[in-house]
Amino acid sequence: VALLRSIDSVKKVADSLELNDQKVGAEIVLKALEAPMRQIVANAGLEGALVIDKVKSASNSSEGFDASSETYTDMIQAGIIDPTKVVRTALENAASVAGLLLTTEAGIHDAPEDKDSMPAMPPGGGMGDMGGMGGMGGMM
């Protein structure tokens, strides 16, 4: 909820920026601030945009969405809080990585692989060859 509440402040900063690159960066941060709640809501099988809009428009600054009960509640009273240091560190690390990517000439990543949901079965459906009983005369 705190990340969603910080969106208005980031928008004010974004509007005051003059360089286009900085504005693009601020827009990325704005989207990133919604991402954790959007993912939590998606994991609960609901539509993130609807929940985010409702939480953003709530008059109580600590009102949020409890995904386990699929209800809107006061997050502090419900005991659902993120430690500030964890959230701050995550934001700092994300900004650091973003800055690194922006100043890097090229990036390398693995191509996505088409993975089957289950590994292929051995031919015939049985176990593979176990090599026989070597060392026992007359058994081969």
mmCIF file of C-alpha atoms in Angstrom:
data_model
loop_
_atom_site.group_PDB
_atom_site.id
_atom_site.type_symbol
_atom_site.label_atom_id
_atom_site.label_comp_id
_atom_site.label_asym_id
_atom_site.label_seq_id
_atom_site.Cartn_x
_atom_site.Cartn_y
_atom_site.Cartn_z
ATOM 1 C CA VAL A 1 0.000 0.000 0.000
ATOM 2 C CA ALA A 2 2.853 2.374 0.803
ATOM 3 C CA LEU A 3 4.261 1.954 -2.698
ATOM 4 C CA LEU A 4 0.888 2.858 -4.212
ATOM 5 C CA ARG A 5 0.637 5.878 -1.918
ATOM 6 C CA SER A 6 4.019 7.131 -3.148
ATOM 7 C CA ILE A 7 2.829 7.282 -6.779
ATOM 8 C CA ASP A 8 1.459 10.831 -6.448
ATOM 9 C CA SER A 9 4.814 12.093 -5.157
ATOM 10 C CA VAL A 10 6.693 10.410 -7.993
ATOM 11 C CA LYS A 11 4.239 11.899 -10.515
ATOM 12 C CA LYS A 12 4.967 15.392 -9.166
ATOM 13 C CA VAL A 13 8.685 14.803 -9.600
ATOM 14 C CA ALA A 14 8.141 13.338 -13.082
ATOM 15 C CA ASP A 15 6.139 16.394 -14.147
ATOM 16 C CA SER A 16 8.948 18.700 -13.040
ATOM 17 C CA LEU A 17 11.641 16.868 -15.006
ATOM 18 C CA GLU A 18 12.951 18.505 -18.161
ATOM 19 C CA LEU A 19 15.004 15.748 -19.787
ATOM 20 C CA ASN A 20 13.037 13.179 -21.754
ATOM 21 C CA ASP A 21 15.238 10.311 -20.502
ATOM 22 C CA GLN A 22 14.471 11.262 -16.920
ATOM 23 C CA LYS A 23 10.741 11.396 -17.640
ATOM 24 C CA VAL A 24 10.897 7.915 -19.176
ATOM 25 C CA GLY A 25 12.726 6.687 -16.080
ATOM 26 C CA ALA A 26 10.075 8.208 -13.822
ATOM 27 C CA GLU A 27 7.330 6.505 -15.855
ATOM 28 C CA ILE A 28 9.109 3.178 -15.400
ATOM 29 C CA VAL A 29 9.276 3.772 -11.650
ATOM 30 C CA LEU A 30 5.554 4.606 -11.610
ATOM 31 C CA LYS A 31 4.725 1.286 -13.248
ATOM 32 C CA ALA A 32 7.121 -0.542 -10.938
ATOM 33 C CA LEU A 33 5.410 0.892 -7.858
ATOM 34 C CA GLU A 34 2.188 -0.855 -8.892
ATOM 35 C CA ALA A 35 3.852 -4.157 -9.806
ATOM 36 C CA PRO A 36 3.949 -5.852 -6.362
ATOM 37 C CA MET A 37 0.240 -5.317 -5.681
ATOM 38 C CA ARG A 38 -0.656 -6.227 -9.260
ATOM 39 C CA GLN A 39 1.217 -9.537 -8.869
ATOM 40 C CA ILE A 40 -0.296 -10.342 -5.476
ATOM 41 C CA VAL A 41 -3.782 -9.728 -6.864
ATOM 42 C CA ALA A 42 -3.048 -11.783 -9.991
ATOM 43 C CA ASN A 43 -1.835 -14.645 -7.786
ATOM 44 C CA ALA A 44 -5.216 -14.489 -6.045
ATOM 45 C CA GLY A 45 -6.881 -14.869 -9.458
ATOM 46 C CA LEU A 46 -8.282 -11.344 -9.625
ATOM 47 C CA GLU A 47 -7.819 -8.310 -11.877
ATOM 48 C CA GLY A 48 -4.975 -6.120 -10.624
ATOM 49 C CA ALA A 49 -6.083 -2.843 -12.217
ATOM 50 C CA LEU A 50 -9.454 -2.898 -10.454
ATOM 51 C CA VAL A 51 -7.963 -3.572 -7.036
ATOM 52 C CA ILE A 52 -5.202 -0.987 -7.508
ATOM 53 C CA ASP A 53 -7.725 1.699 -8.471
ATOM 54 C CA LYS A 54 -9.856 0.934 -5.423
ATOM 55 C CA VAL A 55 -6.867 0.990 -3.050
ATOM 56 C CA LYS A 56 -5.540 4.233 -4.568
ATOM 57 C CA SER A 57 -8.913 5.930 -4.142
ATOM 58 C CA ALA A 58 -9.386 4.787 -0.525
ATOM 59 C CA SER A 59 -9.636 7.620 1.989
ATOM 60 C CA ASN A 60 -7.761 5.649 4.665
ATOM 61 C CA SER A 61 -4.046 5.644 3.807
ATOM 62 C CA SER A 62 -3.539 2.214 5.349
ATOM 63 C CA GLU A 63 -6.441 0.542 3.545
ATOM 64 C CA GLY A 64 -5.309 -2.227 1.256
ATOM 65 C CA PHE A 65 -6.283 -5.551 -0.227
ATOM 66 C CA ASP A 66 -5.992 -8.757 1.789
ATOM 67 C CA ALA A 67 -5.469 -11.393 -0.908
ATOM 68 C CA SER A 68 -5.982 -14.332 1.461
ATOM 69 C CA SER A 69 -9.562 -13.287 2.240
ATOM 70 C CA GLU A 70 -10.092 -11.214 -0.940
ATOM 71 C CA THR A 71 -11.291 -8.245 1.115
ATOM 72 C CA TYR A 72 -10.292 -4.615 1.541
ATOM 73 C CA THR A 73 -9.068 -3.926 5.040
ATOM 74 C CA ASP A 74 -6.900 -1.676 7.180
ATOM 75 C CA MET A 75 -3.546 -3.351 6.625
ATOM 76 C CA ILE A 76 -2.012 -2.131 9.886
ATOM 77 C CA GLN A 77 -4.915 -3.380 12.014
ATOM 78 C CA ALA A 78 -4.833 -6.691 10.121
ATOM 79 C CA GLY A 79 -1.089 -7.003 10.800
ATOM 80 C CA ILE A 80 -0.192 -7.098 7.104
ATOM 81 C CA ILE A 81 2.867 -4.882 6.788
ATOM 82 C CA ASP A 82 6.184 -4.923 4.960
ATOM 83 C CA PRO A 83 9.291 -3.887 6.855
ATOM 84 C CA THR A 84 10.378 -0.469 5.570
ATOM 85 C CA LYS A 85 13.988 -1.547 5.207
ATOM 86 C CA VAL A 86 13.022 -4.436 2.911
ATOM 87 C CA VAL A 87 10.928 -2.196 0.660
ATOM 88 C CA ARG A 88 13.578 0.542 0.591
ATOM 89 C CA THR A 89 16.355 -1.932 -0.205
ATOM 90 C CA ALA A 90 14.299 -3.486 -3.001
ATOM 91 C CA LEU A 91 13.714 -0.053 -4.547
ATOM 92 C CA GLU A 92 17.374 0.918 -4.230
ATOM 93 C CA ASN A 93 18.537 -2.338 -5.821
ATOM 94 C CA ALA A 94 16.009 -2.026 -8.644
ATOM 95 C CA ALA A 95 17.176 1.523 -9.343
ATOM 96 C CA SER A 96 20.792 0.383 -9.272
ATOM 97 C CA VAL A 97 20.166 -2.391 -11.793
ATOM 98 C CA ALA A 98 18.139 -0.050 -14.002
ATOM 99 C CA GLY A 99 20.976 2.477 -13.951
ATOM 100 C CA LEU A 100 23.468 -0.222 -14.841
ATOM 101 C CA LEU A 101 21.355 -1.371 -17.779
ATOM 102 C CA LEU A 102 20.940 2.201 -19.018
ATOM 103 C CA THR A 103 24.687 2.805 -19.065
ATOM 104 C CA THR A 104 25.607 -0.547 -20.596
ATOM 105 C CA GLU A 105 26.256 -0.724 -24.335
ATOM 106 C CA ALA A 106 24.815 -4.220 -24.713
ATOM 107 C CA GLY A 107 23.042 -6.864 -22.708
ATOM 108 C CA ILE A 108 23.086 -10.649 -23.018
ATOM 109 C CA HIS A 109 20.356 -12.982 -21.893
ATOM 110 C CA ASP A 110 19.330 -16.573 -22.469
ATOM 111 C CA ALA A 111 16.874 -17.252 -25.253
ATOM 112 C CA PRO A 112 13.607 -18.674 -23.947
ATOM 113 C CA GLU A 113 13.417 -22.435 -24.190
ATOM 114 C CA ASP A 114 10.356 -24.435 -25.110
ATOM 115 C CA LYS A 115 10.103 -26.789 -22.170
ATOM 116 C CA ASP A 116 7.705 -29.697 -22.076
ATOM 117 C CA SER A 117 5.645 -29.955 -18.936
ATOM 118 C CA MET A 118 7.003 -33.493 -18.357
ATOM 119 C CA PRO A 119 10.285 -35.070 -19.448
ATOM 120 C CA ALA A 120 10.163 -37.554 -22.306
ATOM 121 C CA MET A 121 9.594 -41.172 -21.323
ATOM 122 C CA PRO A 122 12.210 -43.752 -22.319
ATOM 123 C CA PRO A 123 11.322 -45.885 -25.358
ATOM 124 C CA GLY A 124 9.034 -48.783 -24.485
ATOM 125 C CA GLY A 125 8.071 -47.165 -21.218
ATOM 126 C CA GLY A 126 10.426 -49.363 -19.185
ATOM 127 C CA MET A 127 13.820 -48.929 -17.623
ATOM 128 C CA GLY A 128 16.861 -48.514 -19.787
ATOM 129 C CA ASP A 129 19.573 -51.179 -20.217
ATOM 130 C CA MET A 130 21.295 -52.044 -16.955
ATOM 131 C CA GLY A 131 24.349 -53.657 -18.533
ATOM 132 C CA GLY A 132 23.645 -57.300 -17.664
ATOM 133 C CA MET A 133 25.358 -59.307 -14.970
ATOM 134 C CA GLY A 134 28.994 -58.955 -15.927
ATOM 135 C CA GLY A 135 31.477 -61.239 -14.229
ATOM 136 C CA MET A 136 29.145 -64.209 -13.884
ATOM 137 C CA GLY A 137 30.269 -66.815 -16.362
ATOM 138 C CA GLY A 138 27.629 -68.389 -18.563
ATOM 139 C CA MET A 139 25.095 -65.692 -17.787
ATOM 140 C CA MET A 140 25.803 -63.631 -20.897
#
